[in-house]
Amino acid sequence: MRAGVIVFPGSNCDRDVAVALGRSMGRPPVMIWHGTSALPDLDLIVLPGGFAYGDYLRPGAIAAHAPIMPAVVAAAHAGVRVLGICNGFQILTEAGLLPGALLRNAGLRFVCRDIHLRVENSYTPFTQLYEDDEVIRIPVAHHDGNYFADNATLAALEDNDQVAFRYCEPGGEVSAAANPNGSLANIAGIFNRDKTILGLMPHPERLADPALGSEDGSRLFDSLVATLS
Amino acid sequence: MKARVHITPKAGVLDPQGKAIQHALAALGFAGIDTVRQGKVIELDLADTDPGRARTRLDEMCRRLLANTVIEDYRIELPA
């Protein structure tokens, strides 16, 4: 698998995701500066977490128009897998590659802690090493993770099995109490219709090493390696 | 030509910041406030001299960058 991580000014999880991907791939991904306009041949493009362009205007709004983004959008349309984590998810919605938007957290606080996720669709290149309805533990760290979409978009997401993960209780119950940010239908991550693009607010790269207490996150990267190698 | 773009959350889109402001105003004793919605104002100094053309360009700026029309409405204000 050939993977590339796009680095924006203000990205701060680019090296973490490179380490996590490197563990799964057996070699590091290429790091690609946002200011270039051409991509090498890749099987996977990662938009990492952070605060690209300081979250000015709206999180992801400026990054969505960075010089590298037309090439990312073209590659995504050509079927190259794209993974957006946290700020990367925000960038994907702003770039029009995923539907909906991420609003300010309902509680107005920056939320930084481990949460539980229920796997909603394990029949994708990103999630095949998880089980349907499996509960995994992954950290979140965001101020604007409150997923919103209009009713028609939400219905289409549900009908096409595009919801990847939902915030849940440790036992798997999807409840308001388990929702850290007010996201519609407890949505933590979504696919595009073809399941070639995944955006999620939680950070799988932060629990991808036994030294950190869990490898729940690494199975996402392992899934991609298993699909794309 | 000076222009202003007013960006506000769409009706039906949760505005937690507006809600927090509303609660703070109530705590200060300001009664009778039904809703508060927080948006932003962007001021632009344009080289344009034709208001029609300026409006067309501003509309494109709003759609492509200044507003996220999934969650926000925008209103363009030009000098009369």
mmCIF file of C-alpha atoms in Angstrom:
data_model
loop_
_atom_site.group_PDB
_atom_site.id
_atom_site.type_symbol
_atom_site.label_atom_id
_atom_site.label_comp_id
_atom_site.label_asym_id
_atom_site.label_seq_id
_atom_site.Cartn_x
_atom_site.Cartn_y
_atom_site.Cartn_z
ATOM 1 C CA MET A 1 0.000 0.000 0.000
ATOM 2 C CA ARG A 2 1.284 3.445 -0.900
ATOM 3 C CA ALA A 3 0.014 6.034 1.593
ATOM 4 C CA GLY A 4 0.499 9.773 1.828
ATOM 5 C CA VAL A 5 -0.264 12.169 4.677
ATOM 6 C CA ILE A 6 -1.091 15.748 3.727
ATOM 7 C CA VAL A 7 0.555 18.265 6.045
ATOM 8 C CA PHE A 8 -1.147 21.638 6.433
ATOM 9 C CA PRO A 9 0.164 24.557 8.484
ATOM 10 C CA GLY A 10 -1.462 23.783 11.838
ATOM 11 C CA SER A 11 -1.723 20.023 11.369
ATOM 12 C CA ASN A 12 -0.632 18.435 14.648
ATOM 13 C CA CYS A 13 -1.494 14.740 14.289
ATOM 14 C CA ASP A 14 0.378 14.209 11.026
ATOM 15 C CA ARG A 15 3.343 12.537 12.680
ATOM 16 C CA ASP A 16 1.137 10.438 14.998
ATOM 17 C CA VAL A 17 -0.816 9.079 12.055
ATOM 18 C CA ALA A 18 2.415 8.487 10.133
ATOM 19 C CA VAL A 19 3.723 6.377 13.054
ATOM 20 C CA ALA A 20 0.448 4.426 13.309
ATOM 21 C CA LEU A 21 0.309 3.866 9.539
ATOM 22 C CA GLY A 22 3.990 2.921 9.528
ATOM 23 C CA ARG A 23 3.364 0.205 12.140
ATOM 24 C CA SER A 24 0.601 -1.280 9.993
ATOM 25 C CA MET A 25 2.397 -0.878 6.655
ATOM 26 C CA GLY A 26 5.888 -1.848 7.736
ATOM 27 C CA ARG A 27 7.282 1.379 6.296
ATOM 28 C CA PRO A 28 6.427 5.040 6.740
ATOM 29 C CA PRO A 29 3.951 6.895 4.499
ATOM 30 C CA VAL A 30 5.099 9.853 2.416
ATOM 31 C CA MET A 31 4.458 13.276 3.919
ATOM 32 C CA ILE A 32 3.036 15.773 1.419
ATOM 33 C CA TRP A 33 3.154 19.520 2.025
ATOM 34 C CA HIS A 34 -0.164 21.273 1.336
ATOM 35 C CA GLY A 35 1.548 23.872 -0.859
ATOM 36 C CA THR A 36 2.400 21.428 -3.638
ATOM 37 C CA SER A 37 -0.159 20.795 -6.338
ATOM 38 C CA ALA A 38 0.704 17.269 -7.507
ATOM 39 C CA LEU A 39 0.352 13.945 -5.687
ATOM 40 C CA PRO A 40 2.537 10.882 -6.171
ATOM 41 C CA ASP A 41 0.781 7.606 -7.052
ATOM 42 C CA LEU A 42 -1.072 6.629 -3.874
ATOM 43 C CA ASP A 43 -3.580 4.053 -2.654
ATOM 44 C CA LEU A 44 -4.469 6.062 0.443
ATOM 45 C CA ILE A 45 -4.501 9.778 1.236
ATOM 46 C CA VAL A 46 -4.756 10.840 4.889
ATOM 47 C CA LEU A 47 -5.887 14.281 6.015
ATOM 48 C CA PRO A 48 -4.648 14.434 9.616
ATOM 49 C CA GLY A 49 -6.003 16.119 12.720
ATOM 50 C CA GLY A 50 -4.991 19.515 14.000
ATOM 51 C CA PHE A 51 -6.000 23.096 13.364
ATOM 52 C CA ALA A 52 -5.134 23.725 9.711
ATOM 53 C CA TYR A 53 -4.832 27.474 9.091
ATOM 54 C CA GLY A 54 -5.749 28.074 12.726
ATOM 55 C CA ASP A 55 -9.383 27.070 12.087
ATOM 56 C CA TYR A 56 -9.814 30.604 10.695
ATOM 57 C CA LEU A 57 -13.259 31.332 9.201
ATOM 58 C CA ARG A 58 -14.483 27.760 9.942
ATOM 59 C CA PRO A 59 -12.507 24.606 10.774
ATOM 60 C CA GLY A 60 -11.285 23.175 7.477
ATOM 61 C CA ALA A 61 -12.624 26.040 5.340
ATOM 62 C CA ILE A 62 -9.275 27.466 4.243
ATOM 63 C CA ALA A 63 -7.533 24.070 4.078
ATOM 64 C CA ALA A 64 -10.239 22.841 1.693
ATOM 65 C CA HIS A 65 -8.844 25.343 -0.845
ATOM 66 C CA ALA A 66 -5.130 24.646 -0.272
ATOM 67 C CA PRO A 67 -3.014 24.138 -3.427
ATOM 68 C CA ILE A 68 -2.909 20.336 -2.935
ATOM 69 C CA MET A 69 -6.684 19.971 -2.612
ATOM 70 C CA PRO A 70 -7.688 19.882 -6.310
ATOM 71 C CA ALA A 71 -5.353 16.877 -6.687
ATOM 72 C CA VAL A 72 -6.845 15.265 -3.553
ATOM 73 C CA VAL A 73 -10.391 15.797 -4.847
ATOM 74 C CA ALA A 74 -9.453 14.409 -8.276
ATOM 75 C CA ALA A 75 -7.792 11.353 -6.702
ATOM 76 C CA ALA A 76 -10.830 10.798 -4.456
ATOM 77 C CA HIS A 77 -13.117 10.926 -7.478
ATOM 78 C CA ALA A 78 -10.834 8.409 -9.203
ATOM 79 C CA GLY A 79 -11.352 5.986 -6.286
ATOM 80 C CA VAL A 80 -8.187 6.538 -4.258
ATOM 81 C CA ARG A 81 -9.105 5.887 -0.599
ATOM 82 C CA VAL A 82 -9.195 9.028 1.530
ATOM 83 C CA LEU A 83 -9.183 9.089 5.340
ATOM 84 C CA GLY A 84 -9.903 12.322 7.223
ATOM 85 C CA ILE A 85 -9.369 12.305 10.974
ATOM 86 C CA CYS A 86 -10.815 15.100 13.154
ATOM 87 C CA ASN A 87 -9.702 18.295 11.375
ATOM 88 C CA GLY A 88 -9.274 16.069 8.310
ATOM 89 C CA PHE A 89 -12.988 15.155 8.551
ATOM 90 C CA GLN A 90 -13.850 18.854 8.761
ATOM 91 C CA ILE A 91 -11.713 19.504 5.667
ATOM 92 C CA LEU A 92 -13.469 16.685 3.759
ATOM 93 C CA THR A 93 -16.899 18.200 4.458
ATOM 94 C CA GLU A 94 -15.693 21.679 3.507
ATOM 95 C CA ALA A 95 -14.195 20.281 0.287
ATOM 96 C CA GLY A 96 -17.511 18.645 -0.590
ATOM 97 C CA LEU A 97 -16.098 15.094 -0.459
ATOM 98 C CA LEU A 98 -18.385 14.158 2.452
ATOM 99 C CA PRO A 99 -21.888 15.506 3.170
ATOM 100 C CA GLY A 100 -22.901 17.579 6.196
ATOM 101 C CA ALA A 101 -20.849 19.813 8.462
ATOM 102 C CA LEU A 102 -19.186 19.822 11.885
ATOM 103 C CA LEU A 103 -20.587 22.458 14.242
ATOM 104 C CA ARG A 104 -19.285 23.747 17.563
ATOM 105 C CA ASN A 105 -19.725 21.103 20.303
ATOM 106 C CA ALA A 106 -23.171 21.364 21.884
ATOM 107 C CA GLY A 107 -21.578 21.723 25.334
ATOM 108 C CA LEU A 108 -19.269 24.476 23.987
ATOM 109 C CA ARG A 109 -16.264 22.821 25.620
ATOM 110 C CA PHE A 110 -13.252 21.286 23.956
ATOM 111 C CA VAL A 111 -13.678 17.552 24.641
ATOM 112 C CA CYS A 112 -10.490 15.526 25.075
ATOM 113 C CA ARG A 113 -10.978 11.992 26.427
ATOM 114 C CA ASP A 114 -11.475 8.369 25.463
ATOM 115 C CA ILE A 115 -14.975 7.571 24.189
ATOM 116 C CA HIS A 116 -16.651 4.395 22.982
ATOM 117 C CA LEU A 117 -17.733 3.836 19.416
ATOM 118 C CA ARG A 118 -20.058 1.268 17.944
ATOM 119 C CA VAL A 119 -18.939 -0.036 14.545
ATOM 120 C CA GLU A 120 -21.914 0.434 12.218
ATOM 121 C CA ASN A 121 -20.525 -0.970 8.977
ATOM 122 C CA SER A 122 -17.632 -3.444 8.940
ATOM 123 C CA TYR A 123 -17.970 -4.233 5.220
ATOM 124 C CA THR A 124 -15.617 -1.496 4.025
ATOM 125 C CA PRO A 125 -11.883 -1.207 3.300
ATOM 126 C CA PHE A 126 -11.535 0.945 6.432
ATOM 127 C CA THR A 127 -13.400 -1.265 8.898
ATOM 128 C CA GLN A 128 -13.183 -4.860 7.692
ATOM 129 C CA LEU A 129 -11.115 -6.010 10.689
ATOM 130 C CA TYR A 130 -13.830 -4.838 13.091
ATOM 131 C CA GLU A 131 -17.131 -6.639 13.653
ATOM 132 C CA ASP A 132 -20.534 -5.061 13.109
ATOM 133 C CA ASP A 133 -21.831 -3.644 16.427
ATOM 134 C CA GLU A 134 -18.417 -4.129 18.040
ATOM 135 C CA VAL A 135 -17.626 -1.507 20.675
ATOM 136 C CA ILE A 136 -14.164 0.061 20.460
ATOM 137 C CA ARG A 137 -12.442 2.687 22.578
ATOM 138 C CA ILE A 138 -10.811 5.637 20.774
ATOM 139 C CA PRO A 139 -9.847 9.124 22.033
ATOM 140 C CA VAL A 140 -11.555 12.304 20.839
ATOM 141 C CA ALA A 141 -9.996 15.771 21.033
ATOM 142 C CA HIS A 142 -12.043 18.489 19.391
ATOM 143 C CA HIS A 143 -14.066 21.667 19.803
ATOM 144 C CA ASP A 144 -16.102 21.371 16.608
ATOM 145 C CA GLY A 145 -17.248 17.784 16.238
ATOM 146 C CA ASN A 146 -21.005 18.189 16.347
ATOM 147 C CA TYR A 147 -22.084 16.454 13.138
ATOM 148 C CA PHE A 148 -24.980 18.100 11.331
ATOM 149 C CA ALA A 149 -26.783 17.282 8.104
ATOM 150 C CA ASP A 150 -30.260 18.117 6.852
ATOM 151 C CA ASN A 151 -32.981 15.465 7.123
ATOM 152 C CA ALA A 152 -32.696 14.292 3.511
ATOM 153 C CA THR A 153 -28.913 13.896 3.805
ATOM 154 C CA LEU A 154 -29.222 12.046 7.110
ATOM 155 C CA ALA A 155 -31.827 9.683 5.630
ATOM 156 C CA ALA A 156 -29.542 8.989 2.657
ATOM 157 C CA LEU A 157 -26.595 8.288 4.996
ATOM 158 C CA GLU A 158 -28.664 5.772 6.945
ATOM 159 C CA ASP A 159 -30.198 4.144 3.842
ATOM 160 C CA ASN A 160 -26.800 3.637 2.185
ATOM 161 C CA ASP A 161 -25.019 2.329 5.311
ATOM 162 C CA GLN A 162 -22.740 5.365 5.238
ATOM 163 C CA VAL A 163 -22.558 5.769 9.020
ATOM 164 C CA ALA A 164 -19.219 4.247 10.048
ATOM 165 C CA PHE A 165 -19.204 4.777 13.815
ATOM 166 C CA ARG A 166 -21.611 6.075 16.471
ATOM 167 C CA TYR A 167 -20.796 7.310 19.969
ATOM 168 C CA CYS A 168 -22.084 4.737 22.459
ATOM 169 C CA GLU A 169 -21.976 3.509 26.051
ATOM 170 C CA PRO A 170 -19.268 0.966 26.952
ATOM 171 C CA GLY A 171 -21.970 -1.703 26.537
ATOM 172 C CA GLY A 172 -22.860 -0.508 23.042
ATOM 173 C CA GLU A 173 -26.045 1.462 23.733
ATOM 174 C CA VAL A 174 -26.290 4.568 21.562
ATOM 175 C CA SER A 175 -27.539 7.175 24.048
ATOM 176 C CA ALA A 176 -27.590 10.939 24.491
ATOM 177 C CA ALA A 177 -25.347 10.537 27.532
ATOM 178 C CA ALA A 178 -22.682 8.834 25.390
ATOM 179 C CA ASN A 179 -22.708 11.652 22.823
ATOM 180 C CA PRO A 180 -19.740 13.941 23.610
ATOM 181 C CA ASN A 181 -20.608 16.784 21.248
ATOM 182 C CA GLY A 182 -24.287 16.768 20.268
ATOM 183 C CA SER A 183 -23.776 15.020 16.915
ATOM 184 C CA LEU A 184 -26.931 14.119 15.038
ATOM 185 C CA ALA A 185 -27.821 10.429 15.575
ATOM 186 C CA ASN A 186 -24.572 10.090 17.619
ATOM 187 C CA ILE A 187 -22.621 10.071 14.349
ATOM 188 C CA ALA A 188 -18.845 9.953 14.898
ATOM 189 C CA GLY A 189 -17.798 9.069 11.358
ATOM 190 C CA ILE A 190 -19.259 8.665 7.876
ATOM 191 C CA PHE A 191 -18.355 7.202 4.497
ATOM 192 C CA ASN A 192 -19.118 8.566 1.083
ATOM 193 C CA ARG A 193 -21.648 6.561 -0.884
ATOM 194 C CA ASP A 194 -18.974 4.315 -2.451
ATOM 195 C CA LYS A 195 -17.197 3.693 0.911
ATOM 196 C CA THR A 196 -13.919 4.946 -0.536
ATOM 197 C CA ILE A 197 -13.773 7.993 1.742
ATOM 198 C CA LEU A 198 -14.034 7.962 5.557
ATOM 199 C CA GLY A 199 -14.188 10.987 7.839
ATOM 200 C CA LEU A 200 -14.287 10.572 11.614
ATOM 201 C CA MET A 201 -13.799 12.838 14.614
ATOM 202 C CA PRO A 202 -12.096 10.294 16.951
ATOM 203 C CA HIS A 203 -8.350 9.672 16.625
ATOM 204 C CA PRO A 204 -7.577 5.983 15.861
ATOM 205 C CA GLU A 205 -3.866 6.858 15.572
ATOM 206 C CA ARG A 206 -3.834 7.706 19.289
ATOM 207 C CA LEU A 207 -4.660 4.138 20.359
ATOM 208 C CA ALA A 208 -2.591 2.185 17.907
ATOM 209 C CA ASP A 209 0.213 0.847 20.085
ATOM 210 C CA PRO A 210 0.015 -1.605 23.023
ATOM 211 C CA ALA A 211 2.205 0.799 24.999
ATOM 212 C CA LEU A 212 -0.736 3.247 24.927
ATOM 213 C CA GLY A 213 -3.143 0.710 26.414
ATOM 214 C CA SER A 214 -5.050 -0.485 23.360
ATOM 215 C CA GLU A 215 -4.763 -1.259 19.678
ATOM 216 C CA ASP A 216 -8.418 -0.581 18.884
ATOM 217 C CA GLY A 217 -7.259 2.165 16.523
ATOM 218 C CA SER A 218 -4.651 0.166 14.658
ATOM 219 C CA ARG A 219 -7.218 -2.212 13.173
ATOM 220 C CA LEU A 220 -8.466 0.664 11.026
ATOM 221 C CA PHE A 221 -5.003 1.046 9.499
ATOM 222 C CA ASP A 222 -4.554 -2.738 9.351
ATOM 223 C CA SER A 223 -7.875 -2.973 7.473
ATOM 224 C CA LEU A 224 -6.615 -0.535 4.850
ATOM 225 C CA VAL A 225 -3.329 -2.403 4.502
ATOM 226 C CA ALA A 226 -5.227 -5.701 4.117
ATOM 227 C CA THR A 227 -7.425 -4.167 1.398
ATOM 228 C CA LEU A 228 -4.874 -2.158 -0.510
ATOM 229 C CA SER A 229 -1.723 -4.264 -0.359
ATOM 230 C CA MET B 1 -16.406 50.152 -2.505
ATOM 231 C CA LYS B 2 -16.954 48.858 1.007
ATOM 232 C CA ALA B 3 -19.114 45.766 1.326
ATOM 233 C CA ARG B 4 -20.334 43.737 4.254
ATOM 234 C CA VAL B 5 -21.243 40.073 4.296
ATOM 235 C CA HIS B 6 -23.482 38.917 7.145
ATOM 236 C CA ILE B 7 -23.268 35.194 7.893
ATOM 237 C CA THR B 8 -25.781 33.553 10.229
ATOM 238 C CA PRO B 9 -26.630 29.968 11.193
ATOM 239 C CA LYS B 10 -29.509 28.593 9.130
ATOM 240 C CA ALA B 11 -32.888 28.177 10.750
ATOM 241 C CA GLY B 12 -32.989 24.745 12.358
ATOM 242 C CA VAL B 13 -29.209 24.509 12.798
ATOM 243 C CA LEU B 14 -28.217 24.280 16.440
ATOM 244 C CA ASP B 15 -26.331 27.385 17.609
ATOM 245 C CA PRO B 16 -24.801 26.516 20.994
ATOM 246 C CA GLN B 17 -22.967 29.845 21.172
ATOM 247 C CA GLY B 18 -26.204 31.771 20.656
ATOM 248 C CA LYS B 19 -27.804 29.685 23.405
ATOM 249 C CA ALA B 20 -24.934 30.455 25.795
ATOM 250 C CA ILE B 21 -25.269 34.189 25.074
ATOM 251 C CA GLN B 22 -29.008 33.983 25.692
ATOM 252 C CA HIS B 23 -28.426 32.321 29.067
ATOM 253 C CA ALA B 24 -25.781 34.895 30.009
ATOM 254 C CA LEU B 25 -28.145 37.745 29.122
ATOM 255 C CA ALA B 26 -30.877 36.146 31.239
ATOM 256 C CA ALA B 27 -28.389 35.853 34.112
ATOM 257 C CA LEU B 28 -27.754 39.591 33.795
ATOM 258 C CA GLY B 29 -31.471 40.219 34.208
ATOM 259 C CA PHE B 30 -32.392 40.951 30.580
ATOM 260 C CA ALA B 31 -35.867 39.439 30.286
ATOM 261 C CA GLY B 32 -38.008 38.700 27.252
ATOM 262 C CA ILE B 33 -35.334 37.375 24.889
ATOM 263 C CA ASP B 34 -36.850 34.572 22.826
ATOM 264 C CA THR B 35 -33.784 33.536 20.839
ATOM 265 C CA VAL B 36 -30.192 34.616 20.232
ATOM 266 C CA ARG B 37 -28.310 33.538 17.112
ATOM 267 C CA GLN B 38 -24.632 34.325 16.683
ATOM 268 C CA GLY B 39 -23.130 34.910 13.262
ATOM 269 C CA LYS B 40 -20.246 36.870 11.827
ATOM 270 C CA VAL B 41 -19.730 39.993 9.750
ATOM 271 C CA ILE B 42 -16.990 40.173 7.124
ATOM 272 C CA GLU B 43 -16.043 43.617 5.804
ATOM 273 C CA LEU B 44 -14.438 43.831 2.388
ATOM 274 C CA ASP B 45 -12.939 46.825 0.637
ATOM 275 C CA LEU B 46 -13.387 46.114 -3.072
ATOM 276 C CA ALA B 47 -11.843 47.739 -6.139
ATOM 277 C CA ASP B 48 -15.191 47.364 -7.928
ATOM 278 C CA THR B 49 -17.105 50.490 -8.937
ATOM 279 C CA ASP B 50 -20.174 48.718 -10.350
ATOM 280 C CA PRO B 51 -22.438 47.519 -7.513
ATOM 281 C CA GLY B 52 -24.058 44.863 -9.712
ATOM 282 C CA ARG B 53 -20.738 43.292 -10.577
ATOM 283 C CA ALA B 54 -19.573 43.599 -6.960
ATOM 284 C CA ARG B 55 -22.681 41.744 -5.808
ATOM 285 C CA THR B 56 -22.131 38.958 -8.337
ATOM 286 C CA ARG B 57 -18.534 38.534 -7.223
ATOM 287 C CA LEU B 58 -19.463 38.632 -3.526
ATOM 288 C CA ASP B 59 -22.131 36.026 -4.103
ATOM 289 C CA GLU B 60 -19.522 33.702 -5.602
ATOM 290 C CA MET B 61 -17.114 34.443 -2.731
ATOM 291 C CA CYS B 62 -19.841 33.515 -0.255
ATOM 292 C CA ARG B 63 -20.742 30.284 -1.998
ATOM 293 C CA ARG B 64 -17.143 29.166 -2.484
ATOM 294 C CA LEU B 65 -15.575 30.214 0.808
ATOM 295 C CA LEU B 66 -17.109 32.798 3.114
ATOM 296 C CA ALA B 67 -20.222 30.819 4.056
ATOM 297 C CA ASN B 68 -20.847 27.090 4.388
ATOM 298 C CA THR B 69 -24.305 26.911 2.884
ATOM 299 C CA VAL B 70 -24.949 23.523 4.523
ATOM 300 C CA ILE B 71 -25.234 25.327 7.850
ATOM 301 C CA GLU B 72 -25.154 29.078 7.152
ATOM 302 C CA ASP B 73 -27.137 31.769 5.352
ATOM 303 C CA TYR B 74 -25.456 34.886 4.041
ATOM 304 C CA ARG B 75 -26.603 38.390 3.191
ATOM 305 C CA ILE B 76 -24.576 40.864 1.136
ATOM 306 C CA GLU B 77 -24.722 44.539 2.071
ATOM 307 C CA LEU B 78 -23.462 47.160 -0.375
ATOM 308 C CA PRO B 79 -23.566 50.960 0.033
ATOM 309 C CA ALA B 80 -26.858 52.371 -1.248
#
